[in-house]
């Protein structure tokens, strides 16, 4: 078994505040221009995101405490291709509806607590919904991590 790293008290509190009606998940939405394809996104995440250890670790809870344990990440389990249904309100309304659904869907606790949903064909580019449990990072740290994924563009 991998060596466990104790989770900080603050991060443990974020983990324990999770409930079905109030998920402690940070959601971010990027619209990308030019767009990105699924394989290119997976490659970029393997290269740039997985260098941050929290994105390669899952949470193990035992005896009232929580720990981080290394987990072999299959990037395709964390990057989901999405196809938005046609909506009377257009692509933006369909994306907003999907974001609402994702905000109410918990992350899989058997894996590292993050997931990305890629809409490859969104208004001439792509849309990316990023879901990360708050115990991985706070908002400021998460902005720095996600910005490290980008090369610029609109």
mmCIF file of C-alpha atoms in Angstrom:
data_model
loop_
_atom_site.group_PDB
_atom_site.id
_atom_site.type_symbol
_atom_site.label_atom_id
_atom_site.label_comp_id
_atom_site.label_asym_id
_atom_site.label_seq_id
_atom_site.Cartn_x
_atom_site.Cartn_y
_atom_site.Cartn_z
ATOM 1 C CA UNK A 1 0.000 0.000 0.000
ATOM 2 C CA UNK A 2 1.147 3.546 -0.699
ATOM 3 C CA UNK A 3 2.355 5.701 2.150
ATOM 4 C CA UNK A 4 -0.405 7.985 3.378
ATOM 5 C CA UNK A 5 -0.005 11.702 3.991
ATOM 6 C CA UNK A 6 -2.268 13.155 6.682
ATOM 7 C CA UNK A 7 -4.754 15.689 5.429
ATOM 8 C CA UNK A 8 -4.612 19.109 7.074
ATOM 9 C CA UNK A 9 -7.360 20.010 9.533
ATOM 10 C CA UNK A 10 -8.679 22.701 7.206
ATOM 11 C CA UNK A 11 -8.850 20.348 4.228
ATOM 12 C CA UNK A 12 -10.443 17.658 6.399
ATOM 13 C CA UNK A 13 -13.086 20.192 7.410
ATOM 14 C CA UNK A 14 -13.847 20.890 3.715
ATOM 15 C CA UNK A 15 -14.139 17.165 3.116
ATOM 16 C CA UNK A 16 -16.501 16.665 6.046
ATOM 17 C CA UNK A 17 -18.711 19.624 5.123
ATOM 18 C CA UNK A 18 -19.664 17.789 1.940
ATOM 19 C CA UNK A 19 -23.328 16.806 1.865
ATOM 20 C CA UNK A 20 -25.768 15.831 -0.897
ATOM 21 C CA UNK A 21 -27.396 19.256 -0.717
ATOM 22 C CA UNK A 22 -24.137 21.233 -0.423
ATOM 23 C CA UNK A 23 -21.203 19.724 -2.272
ATOM 24 C CA UNK A 24 -17.873 21.313 -1.362
ATOM 25 C CA UNK A 25 -16.853 21.476 -4.969
ATOM 26 C CA UNK A 26 -15.389 24.374 -6.897
ATOM 27 C CA UNK A 27 -16.686 24.676 -10.443
ATOM 28 C CA UNK A 28 -15.009 26.702 -13.116
ATOM 29 C CA UNK A 29 -16.070 27.220 -16.707
ATOM 30 C CA UNK A 30 -13.771 28.165 -19.547
ATOM 31 C CA UNK A 31 -14.809 28.954 -23.062
ATOM 32 C CA UNK A 32 -11.802 28.328 -25.265
ATOM 33 C CA UNK A 33 -10.966 29.983 -28.545
ATOM 34 C CA UNK A 34 -9.480 28.360 -30.447
ATOM 35 C CA UNK A 35 -11.104 25.162 -29.212
ATOM 36 C CA UNK A 36 -9.301 22.089 -27.946
ATOM 37 C CA UNK A 37 -9.854 18.458 -28.857
ATOM 38 C CA UNK A 38 -10.235 15.662 -26.330
ATOM 39 C CA UNK A 39 -6.898 13.942 -27.011
ATOM 40 C CA UNK A 40 -5.013 17.246 -26.867
ATOM 41 C CA UNK A 41 -6.657 18.114 -23.538
ATOM 42 C CA UNK A 42 -5.838 14.691 -22.074
ATOM 43 C CA UNK A 43 -2.212 15.054 -23.150
ATOM 44 C CA UNK A 44 -1.960 18.559 -21.686
ATOM 45 C CA UNK A 45 -3.444 17.445 -18.359
ATOM 46 C CA UNK A 46 -1.070 14.487 -18.117
ATOM 47 C CA UNK A 47 1.831 16.839 -18.797
ATOM 48 C CA UNK A 48 0.800 19.871 -16.740
ATOM 49 C CA UNK A 49 -1.887 19.010 -14.186
ATOM 50 C CA UNK A 50 -0.583 15.696 -12.903
ATOM 51 C CA UNK A 51 2.694 17.305 -11.852
ATOM 52 C CA UNK A 52 0.695 18.660 -8.888
ATOM 53 C CA UNK A 53 0.567 15.768 -6.427
ATOM 54 C CA UNK A 54 -2.958 16.458 -5.109
ATOM 55 C CA UNK A 55 -4.353 15.691 -8.552
ATOM 56 C CA UNK A 56 -2.718 12.236 -8.341
ATOM 57 C CA UNK A 57 -3.967 11.443 -4.847
ATOM 58 C CA UNK A 58 -7.246 10.109 -3.543
ATOM 59 C CA UNK A 59 -8.689 10.568 -0.078
ATOM 60 C CA UNK A 60 -8.759 7.705 2.408
ATOM 61 C CA UNK A 61 -10.835 8.133 5.557
ATOM 62 C CA UNK A 62 -10.168 5.874 8.514
ATOM 63 C CA UNK A 63 -10.839 6.144 12.210
ATOM 64 C CA UNK A 64 -11.971 9.761 12.145
ATOM 65 C CA UNK A 65 -9.019 11.056 10.140
ATOM 66 C CA UNK A 66 -8.357 11.567 6.452
ATOM 67 C CA UNK A 67 -5.219 11.010 4.415
ATOM 68 C CA UNK A 68 -3.932 11.493 0.904
ATOM 69 C CA UNK A 69 -2.759 8.342 -0.900
ATOM 70 C CA UNK A 70 -1.108 8.143 -4.321
ATOM 71 C CA UNK A 71 -3.460 6.819 -6.995
ATOM 72 C CA UNK A 72 -2.663 5.727 -10.523
ATOM 73 C CA UNK A 73 -4.639 8.210 -12.596
ATOM 74 C CA UNK A 74 -6.315 7.161 -15.815
ATOM 75 C CA UNK A 75 -6.789 10.595 -17.328
ATOM 76 C CA UNK A 76 -9.756 9.384 -19.391
ATOM 77 C CA UNK A 77 -11.671 8.648 -16.178
ATOM 78 C CA UNK A 78 -11.286 12.309 -15.234
ATOM 79 C CA UNK A 79 -11.936 13.941 -18.615
ATOM 80 C CA UNK A 80 -15.467 13.456 -19.881
ATOM 81 C CA UNK A 81 -16.587 14.318 -23.396
ATOM 82 C CA UNK A 82 -19.880 16.159 -23.359
ATOM 83 C CA UNK A 83 -22.355 16.787 -26.132
ATOM 84 C CA UNK A 84 -24.932 19.424 -25.331
ATOM 85 C CA UNK A 85 -28.514 18.868 -26.438
ATOM 86 C CA UNK A 86 -30.090 21.430 -28.696
ATOM 87 C CA UNK A 87 -31.814 24.003 -26.565
ATOM 88 C CA UNK A 88 -34.461 26.574 -27.334
ATOM 89 C CA UNK A 89 -32.271 29.093 -25.531
ATOM 90 C CA UNK A 90 -29.162 28.196 -27.567
ATOM 91 C CA UNK A 91 -25.771 26.754 -26.678
ATOM 92 C CA UNK A 92 -25.243 28.984 -23.639
ATOM 93 C CA UNK A 93 -28.535 27.916 -22.059
ATOM 94 C CA UNK A 94 -27.698 24.248 -22.686
ATOM 95 C CA UNK A 95 -24.260 24.718 -21.106
ATOM 96 C CA UNK A 96 -25.739 26.501 -18.086
ATOM 97 C CA UNK A 97 -28.222 23.665 -17.584
ATOM 98 C CA UNK A 98 -25.430 21.084 -17.749
ATOM 99 C CA UNK A 99 -23.314 23.063 -15.270
ATOM 100 C CA UNK A 100 -26.275 23.053 -12.866
ATOM 101 C CA UNK A 101 -26.526 19.271 -13.165
ATOM 102 C CA UNK A 102 -22.787 18.841 -12.594
ATOM 103 C CA UNK A 103 -22.893 21.123 -9.554
ATOM 104 C CA UNK A 104 -25.291 18.653 -7.928
ATOM 105 C CA UNK A 105 -23.316 15.515 -8.881
ATOM 106 C CA UNK A 106 -20.688 14.394 -6.366
ATOM 107 C CA UNK A 107 -17.195 13.446 -7.428
ATOM 108 C CA UNK A 108 -16.184 9.775 -7.253
ATOM 109 C CA UNK A 109 -14.460 9.295 -3.877
ATOM 110 C CA UNK A 110 -12.568 6.232 -5.130
ATOM 111 C CA UNK A 111 -10.456 8.508 -7.351
ATOM 112 C CA UNK A 112 -8.686 11.858 -6.999
ATOM 113 C CA UNK A 113 -11.431 14.431 -6.420
ATOM 114 C CA UNK A 114 -11.453 16.316 -9.709
ATOM 115 C CA UNK A 115 -13.054 15.986 -13.111
ATOM 116 C CA UNK A 116 -13.250 17.976 -16.328
ATOM 117 C CA UNK A 117 -16.088 17.987 -18.828
ATOM 118 C CA UNK A 118 -15.188 19.015 -22.367
ATOM 119 C CA UNK A 119 -17.657 20.252 -24.959
ATOM 120 C CA UNK A 120 -15.459 20.173 -28.066
ATOM 121 C CA UNK A 121 -17.904 22.035 -30.293
ATOM 122 C CA UNK A 122 -19.119 25.091 -28.422
ATOM 123 C CA UNK A 123 -19.821 28.318 -30.320
ATOM 124 C CA UNK A 124 -16.843 28.004 -32.652
ATOM 125 C CA UNK A 125 -14.487 26.827 -29.900
ATOM 126 C CA UNK A 126 -14.789 24.597 -26.865
ATOM 127 C CA UNK A 127 -16.198 24.800 -23.354
ATOM 128 C CA UNK A 128 -14.520 23.204 -20.366
ATOM 129 C CA UNK A 129 -16.222 22.662 -17.012
ATOM 130 C CA UNK A 130 -13.693 22.031 -14.254
ATOM 131 C CA UNK A 131 -14.900 20.373 -11.038
ATOM 132 C CA UNK A 132 -12.512 20.147 -8.085
ATOM 133 C CA UNK A 133 -13.246 19.311 -4.473
ATOM 134 C CA UNK A 134 -12.351 22.171 -2.150
ATOM 135 C CA UNK A 135 -10.131 19.895 -0.037
ATOM 136 C CA UNK A 136 -7.620 19.770 -2.936
ATOM 137 C CA UNK A 137 -7.076 23.521 -3.104
ATOM 138 C CA UNK A 138 -8.629 26.828 -2.211
ATOM 139 C CA UNK A 139 -9.833 29.209 -4.895
ATOM 140 C CA UNK A 140 -6.593 31.198 -5.271
ATOM 141 C CA UNK A 141 -4.355 28.108 -5.465
ATOM 142 C CA UNK A 142 -6.750 26.512 -7.927
ATOM 143 C CA UNK A 143 -6.642 29.556 -10.202
ATOM 144 C CA UNK A 144 -2.849 29.293 -10.364
ATOM 145 C CA UNK A 145 -3.051 25.575 -11.178
ATOM 146 C CA UNK A 146 -5.664 25.994 -13.902
ATOM 147 C CA UNK A 147 -3.828 28.947 -15.451
ATOM 148 C CA UNK A 148 -0.750 26.748 -15.753
ATOM 149 C CA UNK A 149 -2.768 24.638 -18.208
ATOM 150 C CA UNK A 150 -3.301 27.506 -20.651
ATOM 151 C CA UNK A 151 -1.000 28.940 -23.309
ATOM 152 C CA UNK A 152 -3.059 32.046 -23.871
ATOM 153 C CA UNK A 153 -5.830 32.565 -26.396
ATOM 154 C CA UNK A 154 -9.160 34.224 -25.847
#
